[in-house]
Amino acid sequence: GAVVSQHPSRVICKSGTSVKIECRSLDFQATTMFWYRQFPKKSLMLMATSNEGSKATYEQGVEKDKFLINHASLTLSTLTVTSAHPEDSSFYICSAQEDPANEQFFGPGTRLTVL
Amino acid sequence: AQSVAQPEDQVNVAEGNPLTVKCTYSVSGNPYLFWYVQYPNRGLQFLLKYITGDNLVKGSYGFEAEFNKSQTSFHLKKPSALVSDSALYFCAVDAGANNLFFGTGTRLTVIP
């Protein structure tokens, strides 16, 4: 149980295009989903927290207009990187939580490369 | 402010020997502490967590961790390392509001 999937696992795009990453909880309903970004040889940095049906809460320094998060249902959250640039290249990981008392379950991550 | 420190970027250990991956934390209040493992090109996998109770927590794949409040540490341990344990290990703390703060990770290499 507690499986979280991400799609795509890997994406390469041209600078200026937008990329959508999906995060799904496959066997539970996630009231809260989190989006992290992992830089090479560095830790994961929380980008935003999203609750189903409400606007995401972004961490300081994260541009909400650039990283659009939609948590439309209890099993799906999407992260759209708008007008991507090479510096947005990174490994993006989502996690999902059924309720605050439970731990977060992580997706397998999405490797974004912006040319 | 909460923070997590993993002082070692790299830990090498011979197969069959005990291993320790260090983690210290700084947080106000009672923390929830976690260990995750990340294999190449994979997401994070949950190993174990400390919420309350017994300071020695047992988790997946034979790993355990000891919560030491006086030293604010939560070191990950395993009595006998396997080559397949080679991976990147992250310590994390949830200081409330379900926000996880991660350490910078420690790469464990188990030498055959």
XYZ file of C-alpha atoms in Angstrom:
227
model
C 0.000 0.000 0.000
C 0.833 3.697 0.034
C 2.159 3.967 -3.502
C 2.802 7.318 -5.114
C 3.539 7.603 -8.799
C 4.962 10.420 -10.874
C 4.725 11.007 -14.580
C 6.812 11.495 -16.548
C 9.909 10.008 -14.960
C 12.130 11.967 -17.279
C 11.498 14.944 -19.536
C 13.692 17.032 -21.783
C 12.332 20.284 -23.110
C 13.434 23.439 -24.867
C 13.902 26.672 -23.011
C 10.704 28.694 -22.896
C 8.308 25.781 -22.952
C 6.109 24.620 -20.100
C 6.257 21.201 -18.534
C 3.614 19.468 -16.446
C 4.498 16.806 -13.892
C 1.798 14.622 -12.372
C 1.819 13.099 -8.921
C -0.735 10.438 -8.063
C -1.523 8.514 -4.914
C -2.523 5.111 -6.223
C -4.104 3.412 -3.253
C -5.025 6.115 -0.822
C -6.557 9.540 -0.786
C -4.013 12.250 -0.199
C -5.379 15.265 1.567
C -1.977 16.889 1.333
C 0.708 16.663 -1.302
C 4.169 18.149 -1.237
C 6.564 19.094 -3.990
C 10.311 18.970 -3.472
C 13.254 19.865 -5.619
C 16.546 18.070 -5.334
C 19.753 19.659 -6.531
C 22.818 17.565 -7.344
C 24.670 16.536 -4.211
C 22.272 18.546 -2.121
C 19.254 17.904 -0.025
C 15.640 18.071 -0.940
C 14.083 21.475 -0.689
C 10.386 21.796 -0.068
C 8.824 23.959 -2.743
C 5.182 23.955 -1.783
C 2.441 22.210 0.101
C -0.925 21.666 -1.487
C -4.207 20.632 0.015
C -6.969 19.277 -2.146
C -9.280 21.987 -3.343
C -7.282 24.926 -2.053
C -4.363 27.015 -3.195
C -0.887 25.733 -2.607
C 1.331 27.221 0.071
C 4.703 28.096 -1.363
C 7.963 28.211 0.539
C 9.902 31.417 0.661
C 11.840 32.041 -2.509
C 9.707 29.798 -4.708
C 7.975 31.679 -7.520
C 4.328 30.699 -7.504
C 3.779 32.027 -11.012
C 6.590 29.908 -12.328
C 5.789 26.711 -10.489
C 2.054 26.262 -10.775
C 0.580 23.646 -8.505
C -2.902 22.215 -8.848
C -4.318 19.700 -6.398
C -7.584 19.034 -8.172
C -8.499 15.761 -6.540
C -7.566 13.622 -3.575
C -5.340 11.471 -5.754
C -3.749 13.925 -8.157
C -1.526 16.953 -7.909
C 0.271 18.572 -10.805
C 3.313 20.809 -10.945
C 3.694 22.928 -14.061
C 7.027 24.576 -14.682
C 6.144 27.533 -16.860
C 8.554 29.051 -19.362
C 11.255 26.663 -18.268
C 14.883 27.718 -18.335
C 18.063 25.667 -17.968
C 18.359 26.663 -14.326
C 15.056 24.882 -13.700
C 16.720 21.594 -14.599
C 16.473 19.433 -11.529
C 14.975 16.361 -9.950
C 11.445 17.027 -8.754
C 9.894 14.731 -6.178
C 6.375 14.737 -4.847
C 5.028 13.161 -1.712
C 1.530 12.480 -0.504
C -0.008 12.223 2.907
C -3.328 10.691 3.794
C -3.710 12.647 6.983
C -1.385 14.698 9.164
C -0.826 11.782 11.528
C 0.742 9.648 8.822
C 4.126 9.958 7.219
C 4.636 11.222 3.711
C 5.009 8.698 0.921
C 7.298 9.751 -1.871
C 6.993 9.395 -5.598
C 9.882 8.136 -7.721
C 10.781 11.603 -8.940
C 10.928 13.363 -12.300
C 14.176 14.387 -13.914
C 13.668 17.649 -15.808
C 16.306 18.809 -18.264
C 15.820 22.150 -19.963
C 17.995 22.717 -23.001
C 14.541 27.568 13.096
C 14.725 23.869 12.484
C 17.669 22.226 10.820
C 19.136 18.833 10.226
C 22.818 18.087 9.871
C 24.432 15.050 8.368
C 28.110 15.726 8.989
C 29.429 13.065 6.640
C 28.965 13.340 2.880
C 30.363 9.863 2.404
C 30.620 6.760 4.554
C 32.523 3.697 3.451
C 32.215 0.395 5.265
C 33.242 -3.156 4.519
C 30.543 -5.714 3.912
C 29.597 -7.473 7.115
C 30.808 -4.671 9.350
C 28.471 -2.488 11.370
C 27.554 0.854 9.876
C 26.534 4.197 11.327
C 25.209 7.201 9.457
C 25.103 10.268 11.649
C 22.351 12.827 12.011
C 21.860 15.697 14.418
C 18.953 18.063 14.542
C 17.946 21.401 15.904
C 14.296 22.066 16.495
C 12.107 23.538 19.155
C 9.664 21.203 20.786
C 9.444 17.481 20.316
C 10.500 16.440 16.852
C 9.379 13.638 14.660
C 12.495 12.135 13.099
C 12.807 10.103 9.935
C 15.313 8.252 7.825
C 14.881 7.783 4.103
C 16.986 5.963 1.536
C 17.381 6.925 -2.099
C 18.707 4.527 -4.701
C 20.068 5.861 -8.017
C 17.391 7.499 -10.169
C 14.745 6.568 -7.652
C 12.601 8.468 -5.199
C 12.864 8.263 -1.468
C 11.953 5.162 0.454
C 10.916 5.335 4.059
C 13.175 3.428 6.459
C 12.006 4.321 9.933
C 10.692 7.054 12.160
C 10.736 8.169 15.761
C 7.629 9.772 17.174
C 7.682 8.924 20.836
C 8.407 6.013 23.148
C 11.395 3.709 22.959
C 14.508 5.574 21.894
C 15.649 2.674 19.728
C 13.581 2.426 16.599
C 13.725 -0.540 14.253
C 12.933 -0.114 10.598
C 13.120 -1.687 7.184
C 15.992 -3.821 5.833
C 17.496 -4.381 9.278
C 18.174 -0.721 9.974
C 17.641 0.906 13.326
C 18.150 4.352 14.760
C 18.619 5.670 18.251
C 17.027 8.885 19.390
C 19.251 10.746 21.838
C 17.542 13.821 23.174
C 20.501 15.156 25.145
C 22.753 14.991 22.113
C 19.952 15.890 19.684
C 21.024 13.018 17.511
C 19.276 10.303 15.541
C 22.023 8.129 14.085
C 21.137 5.346 11.679
C 22.731 1.982 12.333
C 22.893 -1.549 11.020
C 24.815 -4.396 12.660
C 26.057 -5.958 9.430
C 26.251 -4.010 6.182
C 25.310 -5.450 2.812
C 26.574 -4.315 -0.579
C 22.951 -3.682 -1.505
C 22.762 -1.087 1.284
C 24.897 1.233 -0.825
C 22.712 4.288 -1.451
C 22.066 7.857 -0.414
C 20.568 8.263 3.039
C 18.600 11.265 4.235
C 17.694 12.214 7.754
C 14.646 14.419 8.145
C 12.770 16.159 10.921
C 9.145 17.151 11.060
C 8.917 20.011 13.488
C 5.214 20.395 13.067
C 2.878 21.497 10.299
C 4.019 18.375 8.453
C 6.970 20.166 6.883
C 9.908 17.868 6.522
C 13.373 19.362 6.733
C 16.005 17.161 5.207
C 19.688 16.811 5.836
C 22.072 17.048 2.929
C 22.360 13.309 2.631
C 25.117 10.789 3.236
C 26.297 8.463 0.536
C 26.929 5.022 1.948
C 29.219 2.702 0.048
C 29.540 -0.871 1.240
C 32.703 -2.460 -0.045
C 32.567 -6.174 -0.899
